[in-house]
PDB file of C-alpha atoms in Angstrom:
ATOM      1  CA  UNK I   1     -67.235  81.585  36.831  1.00  0.00           C
ATOM      2  CA  UNK I   2     -65.233  82.180  33.089  1.00  0.00           C
ATOM      3  CA  UNK I   3     -62.383  83.174  31.105  1.00  0.00           C
ATOM      4  CA  UNK I   4     -62.603  86.440  29.880  1.00  0.00           C
ATOM      5  CA  UNK I   5     -65.442  87.489  32.297  1.00  0.00           C
ATOM      6  CA  UNK I   6     -64.506  87.238  35.568  1.00  0.00           C
ATOM      7  CA  UNK I   7     -65.647  89.680  38.812  1.00  0.00           C
ATOM      8  CA  UNK I   8     -62.550  90.071  41.147  1.00  0.00           C
ATOM      9  CA  UNK I   9     -65.403  91.834  43.175  1.00  0.00           C
ATOM     10  CA  UNK I  10     -67.962  89.589  43.306  1.00  0.00           C
ATOM     11  CA  UNK I  11     -65.169  87.935  45.442  1.00  0.00           C
ATOM     12  CA  UNK I  12     -64.767  89.482  48.083  1.00  0.00           C
ATOM     13  CA  UNK I  13     -66.944  89.585  51.239  1.00  0.00           C
ATOM     14  CA  UNK I  14     -69.460  92.099  52.277  1.00  0.00           C
ATOM     15  CA  UNK I  15     -67.286  94.046  54.251  1.00  0.00           C
ATOM     16  CA  UNK I  16     -63.917  94.547  52.125  1.00  0.00           C
ATOM     17  CA  UNK I  17     -66.547  94.779  48.905  1.00  0.00           C
ATOM     18  CA  UNK I  18     -67.566  98.917  50.203  1.00  0.00           C
ATOM     19  CA  UNK I  19     -63.595  98.779  51.040  1.00  0.00           C
ATOM     20  CA  UNK I  20     -62.677 101.953  47.848  1.00  0.00           C
ATOM     21  CA  UNK I  21     -59.036  99.950  47.719  1.00  0.00           C
ATOM     22  CA  UNK I  22     -60.627  96.509  47.630  1.00  0.00           C
ATOM     23  CA  UNK I  23     -63.192  97.689  44.909  1.00  0.00           C
ATOM     24  CA  UNK I  24     -59.880  99.759  43.133  1.00  0.00           C
ATOM     25  CA  UNK I  25     -57.263  96.498  43.101  1.00  0.00           C
ATOM     26  CA  UNK I  26     -60.678  93.642  42.464  1.00  0.00           C
ATOM     27  CA  UNK I  27     -60.941  96.697  39.406  1.00  0.00           C
ATOM     28  CA  UNK I  28     -57.244  96.851  38.157  1.00  0.00           C
ATOM     29  CA  UNK I  29     -57.207  92.227  38.482  1.00  0.00           C
ATOM     30  CA  UNK I  30     -60.822  91.665  37.184  1.00  0.00           C
ATOM     31  CA  UNK I  31     -59.691  94.307  33.508  1.00  0.00           C
ATOM     32  CA  UNK I  32     -56.157  92.030  33.965  1.00  0.00           C
ATOM     33  CA  UNK I  33     -57.523  88.506  33.885  1.00  0.00           C
ATOM     34  CA  UNK I  34     -60.062  89.415  31.277  1.00  0.00           C
ATOM     35  CA  UNK I  35     -57.610  90.627  28.231  1.00  0.00           C
ATOM     36  CA  UNK I  36     -56.322  86.999  28.373  1.00  0.00           C
ATOM     37  CA  UNK I  37     -56.875  85.559  25.304  1.00  0.00           C
ATOM     38  CA  UNK I  38     -58.096  82.429  25.571  1.00  0.00           C
ATOM     39  CA  UNK I  39     -57.083  80.649  22.354  1.00  0.00           C
ATOM     40  CA  UNK I  40     -53.219  81.174  23.145  1.00  0.00           C
ATOM     41  CA  UNK I  41     -53.405  79.967  27.717  1.00  0.00           C
ATOM     42  CA  UNK I  42     -54.573  76.685  26.703  1.00  0.00           C
ATOM     43  CA  UNK I  43     -51.959  74.983  25.734  1.00  0.00           C
ATOM     44  CA  UNK I  44     -53.601  71.325  25.705  1.00  0.00           C
ATOM     45  CA  UNK I  45     -55.624  72.563  23.196  1.00  0.00           C
ATOM     46  CA  UNK I  46     -53.451  73.746  21.181  1.00  0.00           C
ATOM     47  CA  UNK I  47     -51.439  71.179  21.245  1.00  0.00           C
ATOM     48  CA  UNK I  48     -51.241  70.382  17.997  1.00  0.00           C
ATOM     49  CA  UNK I  49     -50.641  73.778  16.534  1.00  0.00           C
ATOM     50  CA  UNK I  50     -48.081  74.833  18.257  1.00  0.00           C
ATOM     51  CA  UNK I  51     -43.840  74.757  16.851  1.00  0.00           C
ATOM     52  CA  UNK I  52     -41.416  72.447  17.252  1.00  0.00           C
ATOM     53  CA  UNK I  53     -39.439  74.782  19.137  1.00  0.00           C
ATOM     54  CA  UNK I  54     -42.715  75.492  21.727  1.00  0.00           C
ATOM     55  CA  UNK I  55     -43.118  72.200  22.135  1.00  0.00           C
ATOM     56  CA  UNK I  56     -39.619  72.033  23.031  1.00  0.00           C
ATOM     57  CA  UNK I  57     -39.135  74.297  25.965  1.00  0.00           C
ATOM     58  CA  UNK I  58     -42.927  72.506  26.780  1.00  0.00           C
ATOM     59  CA  UNK I  59     -41.077  70.180  27.430  1.00  0.00           C
ATOM     60  CA  UNK I  60     -37.953  72.006  30.157  1.00  0.00           C
ATOM     61  CA  UNK I  61     -41.052  73.417  31.670  1.00  0.00           C
ATOM     62  CA  UNK I  62     -41.901  69.964  32.381  1.00  0.00           C
ATOM     63  CA  UNK I  63     -39.549  68.271  32.948  1.00  0.00           C
ATOM     64  CA  UNK I  64     -40.112  65.452  31.341  1.00  0.00           C
ATOM     65  CA  UNK I  65     -36.945  63.122  31.091  1.00  0.00           C
ATOM     66  CA  UNK I  66     -37.837  60.548  28.462  1.00  0.00           C
ATOM     67  CA  UNK I  67     -38.502  63.793  25.944  1.00  0.00           C
ATOM     68  CA  UNK I  68     -36.271  63.499  23.375  1.00  0.00           C
ATOM     69  CA  UNK I  69     -36.294  66.741  21.406  1.00  0.00           C
ATOM     70  CA  UNK I  70     -34.363  64.877  17.938  1.00  0.00           C
ATOM     71  CA  UNK I  71     -37.928  62.315  18.182  1.00  0.00           C
ATOM     72  CA  UNK I  72     -40.906  63.446  15.483  1.00  0.00           C
ATOM     73  CA  UNK I  73     -42.474  66.174  16.334  1.00  0.00           C
ATOM     74  CA  UNK I  74     -46.164  63.740  16.832  1.00  0.00           C
ATOM     75  CA  UNK I  75     -44.007  61.776  18.935  1.00  0.00           C
ATOM     76  CA  UNK I  76     -43.186  64.970  20.904  1.00  0.00           C
ATOM     77  CA  UNK I  77     -46.566  65.618  20.654  1.00  0.00           C
ATOM     78  CA  UNK I  78     -47.970  63.130  22.339  1.00  0.00           C
ATOM     79  CA  UNK I  79     -45.298  62.153  24.733  1.00  0.00           C
ATOM     80  CA  UNK I  80     -45.916  66.308  26.862  1.00  0.00           C
ATOM     81  CA  UNK I  81     -50.805  64.959  25.951  1.00  0.00           C
ATOM     82  CA  UNK I  82     -49.504  61.880  28.460  1.00  0.00           C
ATOM     83  CA  UNK I  83     -46.720  63.382  30.775  1.00  0.00           C
ATOM     84  CA  UNK I  84     -48.851  62.930  33.723  1.00  0.00           C
ATOM     85  CA  UNK I  85     -50.028  59.975  33.133  1.00  0.00           C
ATOM     86  CA  UNK I  86     -45.986  58.132  32.901  1.00  0.00           C
ATOM     87  CA  UNK I  87     -45.632  60.609  36.069  1.00  0.00           C
ATOM     88  CA  UNK I  88     -48.419  59.258  38.061  1.00  0.00           C
ATOM     89  CA  UNK I  89     -47.097  55.572  37.728  1.00  0.00           C
ATOM     90  CA  UNK I  90     -42.631  55.709  37.361  1.00  0.00           C
ATOM     91  CA  UNK I  91     -41.611  52.276  37.516  1.00  0.00           C
ATOM     92  CA  UNK I  92     -44.363  50.318  37.402  1.00  0.00           C
ATOM     93  CA  UNK I  93     -45.799  48.289  34.067  1.00  0.00           C
ATOM     94  CA  UNK I  94     -48.057  51.207  33.365  1.00  0.00           C
ATOM     95  CA  UNK I  95     -45.444  53.993  32.486  1.00  0.00           C
ATOM     96  CA  UNK I  96     -42.983  51.893  30.168  1.00  0.00           C
ATOM     97  CA  UNK I  97     -46.698  51.028  28.606  1.00  0.00           C
ATOM     98  CA  UNK I  98     -47.215  54.751  27.922  1.00  0.00           C
ATOM     99  CA  UNK I  99     -43.474  55.540  26.778  1.00  0.00           C
ATOM    100  CA  UNK I 100     -44.462  52.694  24.131  1.00  0.00           C
ATOM    101  CA  UNK I 101     -47.606  53.713  23.189  1.00  0.00           C
ATOM    102  CA  UNK I 102     -45.774  57.560  22.780  1.00  0.00           C
ATOM    103  CA  UNK I 103     -43.438  56.065  20.568  1.00  0.00           C
ATOM    104  CA  UNK I 104     -44.008  53.725  18.089  1.00  0.00           C
ATOM    105  CA  UNK I 105     -48.087  53.406  18.556  1.00  0.00           C
ATOM    106  CA  UNK I 106     -48.937  50.004  20.138  1.00  0.00           C
ATOM    107  CA  UNK I 107     -47.001  47.555  21.788  1.00  0.00           C
ATOM    108  CA  UNK I 108     -46.647  45.019  24.956  1.00  0.00           C
ATOM    109  CA  UNK I 109     -44.117  44.840  28.039  1.00  0.00           C
ATOM    110  CA  UNK I 110     -43.959  40.418  27.857  1.00  0.00           C
ATOM    111  CA  UNK I 111     -41.727  39.625  32.142  1.00  0.00           C
ATOM    112  CA  UNK I 112     -38.644  37.817  32.471  1.00  0.00           C
ATOM    113  CA  UNK I 113     -41.254  34.687  33.475  1.00  0.00           C
ATOM    114  CA  UNK I 114     -43.903  34.978  30.072  1.00  0.00           C
ATOM    115  CA  UNK I 115     -40.558  34.234  28.024  1.00  0.00           C
ATOM    116  CA  UNK I 116     -38.354  32.363  30.691  1.00  0.00           C
ATOM    117  CA  UNK I 117     -36.356  34.928  31.319  1.00  0.00           C
ATOM    118  CA  UNK I 118     -33.297  36.431  33.246  1.00  0.00           C
ATOM    119  CA  UNK I 119     -35.356  37.334  36.624  1.00  0.00           C
ATOM    120  CA  UNK I 120     -35.956  41.120  36.354  1.00  0.00           C
ATOM    121  CA  UNK I 121     -35.957  41.309  32.106  1.00  0.00           C
ATOM    122  CA  UNK I 122     -38.375  42.599  30.196  1.00  0.00           C
ATOM    123  CA  UNK I 123     -38.944  42.606  26.792  1.00  0.00           C
ATOM    124  CA  UNK I 124     -40.743  45.008  24.330  1.00  0.00           C
ATOM    125  CA  UNK I 125     -43.467  43.353  21.860  1.00  0.00           C
ATOM    126  CA  UNK I 126     -44.598  45.854  18.822  1.00  0.00           C
ATOM    127  CA  UNK I 127     -46.230  45.475  15.265  1.00  0.00           C
ATOM    128  CA  UNK I 128     -45.029  48.814  14.159  1.00  0.00           C
ATOM    129  CA  UNK I 129     -42.134  48.578  11.671  1.00  0.00           C
ATOM    130  CA  UNK I 130     -40.760  52.360  11.898  1.00  0.00           C
ATOM    131  CA  UNK I 131     -38.992  50.432  15.203  1.00  0.00           C
ATOM    132  CA  UNK I 132     -35.469  49.928  13.298  1.00  0.00           C
ATOM    133  CA  UNK I 133     -33.035  52.856  13.617  1.00  0.00           C
ATOM    134  CA  UNK I 134     -33.185  56.135  15.047  1.00  0.00           C
ATOM    135  CA  UNK I 135     -36.263  55.869  16.476  1.00  0.00           C
ATOM    136  CA  UNK I 136     -34.990  52.272  18.275  1.00  0.00           C
ATOM    137  CA  UNK I 137     -32.573  54.545  19.907  1.00  0.00           C
ATOM    138  CA  UNK I 138     -34.723  57.316  20.942  1.00  0.00           C
ATOM    139  CA  UNK I 139     -37.586  54.160  22.714  1.00  0.00           C
ATOM    140  CA  UNK I 140     -34.282  53.030  24.604  1.00  0.00           C
ATOM    141  CA  UNK I 141     -33.212  55.979  25.932  1.00  0.00           C
ATOM    142  CA  UNK I 142     -37.195  56.944  27.437  1.00  0.00           C
ATOM    143  CA  UNK I 143     -37.450  53.446  28.252  1.00  0.00           C
ATOM    144  CA  UNK I 144     -34.402  52.979  30.637  1.00  0.00           C
ATOM    145  CA  UNK I 145     -35.778  56.637  32.188  1.00  0.00           C
ATOM    146  CA  UNK I 146     -39.721  55.721  33.039  1.00  0.00           C
ATOM    147  CA  UNK I 147     -38.310  52.086  34.647  1.00  0.00           C
ATOM    148  CA  UNK I 148     -37.099  50.680  37.694  1.00  0.00           C
ATOM    149  CA  UNK I 149     -34.341  50.834  38.195  1.00  0.00           C
ATOM    150  CA  UNK I 150     -33.874  46.444  39.552  1.00  0.00           C
ATOM    151  CA  UNK I 151     -35.314  45.919  35.364  1.00  0.00           C
ATOM    152  CA  UNK I 152     -33.674  45.315  32.677  1.00  0.00           C
ATOM    153  CA  UNK I 153     -35.519  45.587  29.092  1.00  0.00           C
ATOM    154  CA  UNK I 154     -33.929  42.080  26.746  1.00  0.00           C
ATOM    155  CA  UNK I 155     -34.843  43.027  23.111  1.00  0.00           C
ATOM    156  CA  UNK I 156     -37.549  44.335  21.124  1.00  0.00           C
ATOM    157  CA  UNK I 157     -39.255  42.395  19.269  1.00  0.00           C
ATOM    158  CA  UNK I 158     -41.111  43.282  16.139  1.00  0.00           C
ATOM    159  CA  UNK I 159     -44.263  41.053  15.677  1.00  0.00           C
ATOM    160  CA  UNK I 160     -45.568  40.341  11.899  1.00  0.00           C
ATOM    161  CA  UNK I 161     -48.552  38.535  10.487  1.00  0.00           C
ATOM    162  CA  UNK I 162     -49.414  38.455   7.006  1.00  0.00           C
ATOM    163  CA  UNK I 163     -51.938  36.803   5.602  1.00  0.00           C
ATOM    164  CA  UNK I 164     -50.701  33.804   2.583  1.00  0.00           C
ATOM    165  CA  UNK I 165     -52.014  31.187   0.291  1.00  0.00           C
ATOM    166  CA  UNK I 166     -50.733  27.689   0.978  1.00  0.00           C
ATOM    167  CA  UNK I 167     -50.175  25.484  -2.009  1.00  0.00           C
ATOM    168  CA  UNK I 168     -50.412  21.509  -0.690  1.00  0.00           C
ATOM    169  CA  UNK I 169     -48.137  19.233  -3.242  1.00  0.00           C
ATOM    170  CA  UNK I 170     -48.241  15.997  -3.093  1.00  0.00           C
ATOM    171  CA  UNK I 171     -46.359  13.565  -5.785  1.00  0.00           C
ATOM    172  CA  UNK I 172     -46.719  10.094  -5.984  1.00  0.00           C
ATOM    173  CA  UNK I 173     -43.957   7.686  -7.827  1.00  0.00           C
ATOM    174  CA  UNK I 174     -45.021   3.984  -8.103  1.00  0.00           C
ATOM    175  CA  UNK I 175     -42.601   1.503 -10.493  1.00  0.00           C
ATOM    176  CA  UNK I 176     -40.675  -1.662 -11.203  1.00  0.00           C
ATOM    177  CA  UNK I 177     -37.042  -2.103 -10.072  1.00  0.00           C
ATOM    178  CA  UNK I 178     -35.214  -3.277 -12.668  1.00  0.00           C
ATOM    179  CA  UNK I 179     -31.603  -4.393 -12.438  1.00  0.00           C
ATOM    180  CA  UNK I 180     -29.687  -4.989 -15.245  1.00  0.00           C
ATOM    181  CA  UNK I 181     -25.898  -6.270 -15.510  1.00  0.00           C
ATOM    182  CA  UNK I 182     -23.896  -7.831 -17.537  1.00  0.00           C
ATOM    183  CA  UNK I 183     -22.386 -10.987 -17.206  1.00  0.00           C
ATOM    184  CA  UNK I 184     -19.425 -12.767 -19.036  1.00  0.00           C
TER     185      UNK I 184
END
């Protein structure tokens, strides 16, 4: 059965289809269900066009506690779009990496034993050059909300690479050493 073509009457059992009260209620409910505007009722498909005020309301309704209402709208949309993944995996590296992807677009976690850090610490590696100031603060609050309470965020490292032309030069100097002294 599709939205817009709902028939509650067809869902009733054979004896219920004969009952006049059930038939009347089924007809009324069918009319109500068929009057729903499908385009407005599917939030996930409309997420990219919703205004920011609605995004904030959705985050409150879904109890997305790592959501920051001061974040950019594309970050808000990503957080709402991926909140179910994070809820299912709270306290794991996957949840933290999903939050990293939502805020930074890319990044990964490196555990303390991978970089000779202190036990139960981790660091985040990213190539996003916008990881400064307010965005870094929003990210830190979000990570604190979804990580295990026994772990600590040690640092966020920005990895940068560039193609550079490297030139080598050598100089060779040959000559004799002459010492001149004045005598006398």
